[in-house]
Coordinates of C-alpha atoms in Angstrom, one line a residue:
X29 CA 5.4 6.8 -44.4
X30 CA 4.1 5.3 -40.9
X31 CA 1.3 6.9 -38.9
X32 CA 0.1 8.9 -41.8
X33 CA -3.3 8.6 -41.2
X34 CA -2.8 10.2 -37.2
X35 CA -2.4 13.6 -36.4
X36 CA -0.3 14.7 -33.6
X37 CA -1.7 18.0 -31.6
X38 CA 0.7 19.8 -29.5
X39 CA -0.5 22.3 -27.2
X40 CA 1.9 24.7 -27.0
X41 CA 2.5 27.7 -24.3
X42 CA 5.8 29.0 -23.8
X43 CA 7.8 26.3 -24.7
X44 CA 10.8 27.8 -25.8
X45 CA 13.4 25.5 -24.1
X46 CA 11.5 22.2 -25.2
X47 CA 9.3 22.5 -28.1
X48 CA 12.5 21.9 -30.3
X49 CA 13.5 18.6 -28.5
X50 CA 9.8 17.6 -28.3
X51 CA 9.0 18.2 -32.2
X52 CA 12.1 16.4 -33.3
X53 CA 11.2 13.1 -31.4
X54 CA 7.9 13.5 -32.8
X55 CA 9.2 13.5 -36.3
X56 CA 11.0 9.9 -36.1
X57 CA 7.7 8.4 -35.4
X58 CA 4.7 10.6 -37.3
X59 CA 4.4 12.2 -40.3
X60 CA 1.2 14.6 -39.4
X61 CA 2.2 17.1 -36.3
X62 CA 0.2 20.4 -36.0
X63 CA 1.5 22.8 -33.0
X64 CA -1.0 24.9 -31.7
X65 CA 0.9 27.7 -30.3
X66 CA -1.4 29.6 -27.1
X67 CA -0.6 33.1 -27.2
X68 CA 3.3 32.1 -26.4
X69 CA 4.9 35.5 -25.1
X70 CA 8.7 33.8 -24.9
X71 CA 10.3 32.3 -28.3
X72 CA 8.4 29.6 -28.8
X73 CA 7.2 30.9 -31.9
X74 CA 10.1 31.7 -34.0
X75 CA 11.3 27.9 -33.0
X76 CA 8.6 26.5 -34.1
X77 CA 8.6 28.6 -37.5
X78 CA 12.3 26.8 -38.2
X79 CA 10.6 23.5 -37.2
X80 CA 8.5 22.4 -40.3
X81 CA 5.6 21.6 -38.9
X82 CA 1.9 23.0 -39.0
X83 CA 1.0 25.8 -36.7
X84 CA -1.7 27.9 -35.4
X85 CA -1.5 30.7 -33.3
X86 CA -3.9 31.3 -30.7
X87 CA -2.7 35.9 -29.9
X88 CA -3.9 35.2 -26.4
X89 CA -3.3 32.4 -24.2
X90 CA -6.7 30.6 -23.8
X91 CA -5.7 27.8 -22.1
X92 CA -4.3 24.1 -23.4
X93 CA -8.2 23.4 -23.6
X94 CA -9.1 25.7 -26.0
X95 CA -5.8 24.7 -27.9
X96 CA -6.7 20.9 -28.3
X97 CA -9.8 22.3 -29.4
X98 CA -8.5 24.0 -31.9
X99 CA -6.4 20.9 -33.0
X100 CA -9.1 18.8 -33.1
X101 CA -11.5 20.8 -35.5
X102 CA -8.6 20.8 -37.5
X103 CA -8.1 17.3 -37.4
X104 CA -11.7 16.6 -38.6
X105 CA -11.8 18.7 -41.5
X106 CA -9.6 16.2 -43.3
X107 CA -10.4 13.0 -44.4
X108 CA -7.3 11.1 -44.1
X109 CA -7.0 11.2 -40.4
X110 CA -8.6 8.4 -38.6
X111 CA -6.9 9.1 -34.9
X112 CA -5.7 12.5 -33.1
X113 CA -2.8 12.0 -30.6
X114 CA -2.4 14.9 -28.0
X115 CA 1.1 15.0 -26.7
X116 CA 2.9 17.6 -24.2
X117 CA 4.8 20.3 -25.5
X118 CA 6.4 20.4 -22.3
X119 CA 8.3 17.2 -23.0
X120 CA 6.9 14.9 -20.3
X121 CA 4.8 12.3 -22.4
X122 CA 7.2 10.2 -24.2
X123 CA 7.0 9.7 -28.1
X124 CA 7.4 5.3 -28.5
X125 CA 4.3 5.4 -25.8
X126 CA 2.4 7.8 -28.6
X127 CA 3.3 5.9 -31.1
X128 CA 2.4 2.7 -29.4
X129 CA -1.3 3.7 -27.7
X130 CA -2.4 4.4 -31.2
X131 CA -0.7 0.9 -32.6
X132 CA -2.9 -0.1 -30.0
X133 CA -5.9 1.5 -31.5
X134 CA -5.2 0.4 -34.7
X135 CA -4.8 -3.4 -34.1
X136 CA -7.4 -3.5 -31.0
X137 CA -10.1 -1.3 -33.1
X138 CA -10.3 1.0 -30.0
X139 CA -12.1 4.5 -30.0
X140 CA -9.8 5.8 -27.1
X141 CA -6.2 5.0 -25.3
X142 CA -5.8 7.4 -22.4
X143 CA -1.8 7.6 -21.0
X144 CA -0.8 7.4 -17.6
X145 CA 2.7 8.7 -16.5
X146 CA 1.9 6.6 -13.3
X147 CA 2.1 3.1 -15.5
X148 CA 5.8 2.2 -14.0
X149 CA 6.5 3.3 -10.1
X150 CA 10.0 4.7 -11.1
X151 CA 8.0 8.0 -13.3
X152 CA 6.2 8.7 -9.7
X153 CA 9.3 9.2 -8.2
X154 CA 10.4 12.1 -10.4
X155 CA 7.4 14.5 -9.7
X156 CA 7.0 16.5 -6.8
X157 CA 5.3 16.4 -4.0
X158 CA 2.7 19.1 -4.5
X159 CA 1.6 17.7 -7.9
X160 CA 1.8 14.5 -6.3
X161 CA -1.0 14.9 -3.6
X162 CA -2.9 17.4 -6.6
X163 CA -2.8 14.5 -8.8
X164 CA -3.8 12.1 -6.7
X165 CA -7.3 14.1 -5.2
X166 CA -8.2 14.7 -8.8
X167 CA -8.1 11.0 -9.5
X168 CA -10.6 10.6 -6.2
X169 CA -12.5 13.3 -7.5
X170 CA -12.8 12.2 -11.3
X171 CA -13.7 8.5 -9.1
X172 CA -16.7 9.6 -6.9
X173 CA -18.0 12.7 -9.1
X174 CA -17.6 10.9 -12.4
X175 CA -16.8 7.5 -11.8
X176 CA -13.9 7.6 -13.8
X177 CA -11.4 5.1 -12.9
X178 CA -7.7 6.0 -13.8
X179 CA -4.2 6.1 -12.8
X180 CA -3.3 9.9 -14.2
X181 CA -6.1 12.3 -13.7
X182 CA -4.5 14.9 -15.8
X183 CA -2.4 12.9 -18.5
X184 CA -1.8 15.0 -22.0
X185 CA -1.0 12.2 -23.2
X186 CA -4.9 10.4 -25.6
X187 CA -5.6 8.8 -28.6
X188 CA -8.3 9.5 -30.2
X189 CA -11.0 8.4 -33.2
X190 CA -12.3 10.6 -35.6
X191 CA -15.6 8.8 -34.7
X192 CA -15.7 9.9 -30.9
X193 CA -14.4 13.4 -31.2
X194 CA -17.1 14.8 -33.8
X195 CA -20.0 13.1 -31.7
X196 CA -18.8 12.9 -28.1
X197 CA -15.8 15.1 -27.2
X198 CA -16.4 18.7 -29.1
X199 CA -17.1 21.4 -27.9
X200 CA -14.2 21.4 -24.9
X201 CA -16.5 23.9 -22.8
X202 CA -12.9 23.5 -19.9
X203 CA -10.9 25.2 -21.7
X204 CA -8.5 25.6 -18.4
X205 CA -7.0 22.8 -16.8
X206 CA -10.2 20.9 -15.9
X207 CA -10.5 19.8 -19.5
X208 CA -8.7 17.2 -18.6
X209 CA -11.6 15.5 -16.2
X210 CA -14.1 16.8 -19.6
X211 CA -13.1 14.6 -21.7
X212 CA -12.2 11.8 -19.6
X213 CA -15.9 12.7 -18.6
X214 CA -17.5 12.1 -21.8
X215 CA -15.0 9.6 -23.3
X216 CA -16.1 7.2 -20.7
X217 CA -19.5 8.5 -20.8
X218 CA -19.7 7.5 -24.5
X219 CA -19.4 4.0 -23.8
X220 CA -16.9 4.0 -26.3
X221 CA -14.2 1.1 -26.7
X222 CA -11.6 2.5 -24.2
X223 CA -8.5 1.7 -22.9

């Protein structure tokens, strides 16, 4: 099956309204899907049990960074996986983008591919104005303090090779939303082949 060398890691916290659609879309392109239920208090766990995917349940909400760390640790234990794909459980990422990104990594021998929600201007218009401001400030912050040049500082869609995950990403120290900056910084600092 296509993409059998990849593991999609989906951190999810209280995503009962979105998770079924997200997983069903991912199944069209990916064989291996791992959902980290990060201590959800809604019906996320019940929905996941019916979706025939790998699931890890955190007893408490530890944060998205911790969920991704759990997923990457399991990714590294499977010798058949070459790429990890982090994919948000709320439905804001597009599965076709993940599919294209992992193919780009394979074709060009890239160690990492970082997604953006702002590749097309029409996507930018759908984001609330306060969130746009926060994301813009995060881009400026990362550029100034870490020399990271991204258009979308906190996008959860990434493709990461096994070598880079093991040598450069883990452990993830920031379990809150600062994990996004930490991962980007580690990728850029590693001088890996990145797009």
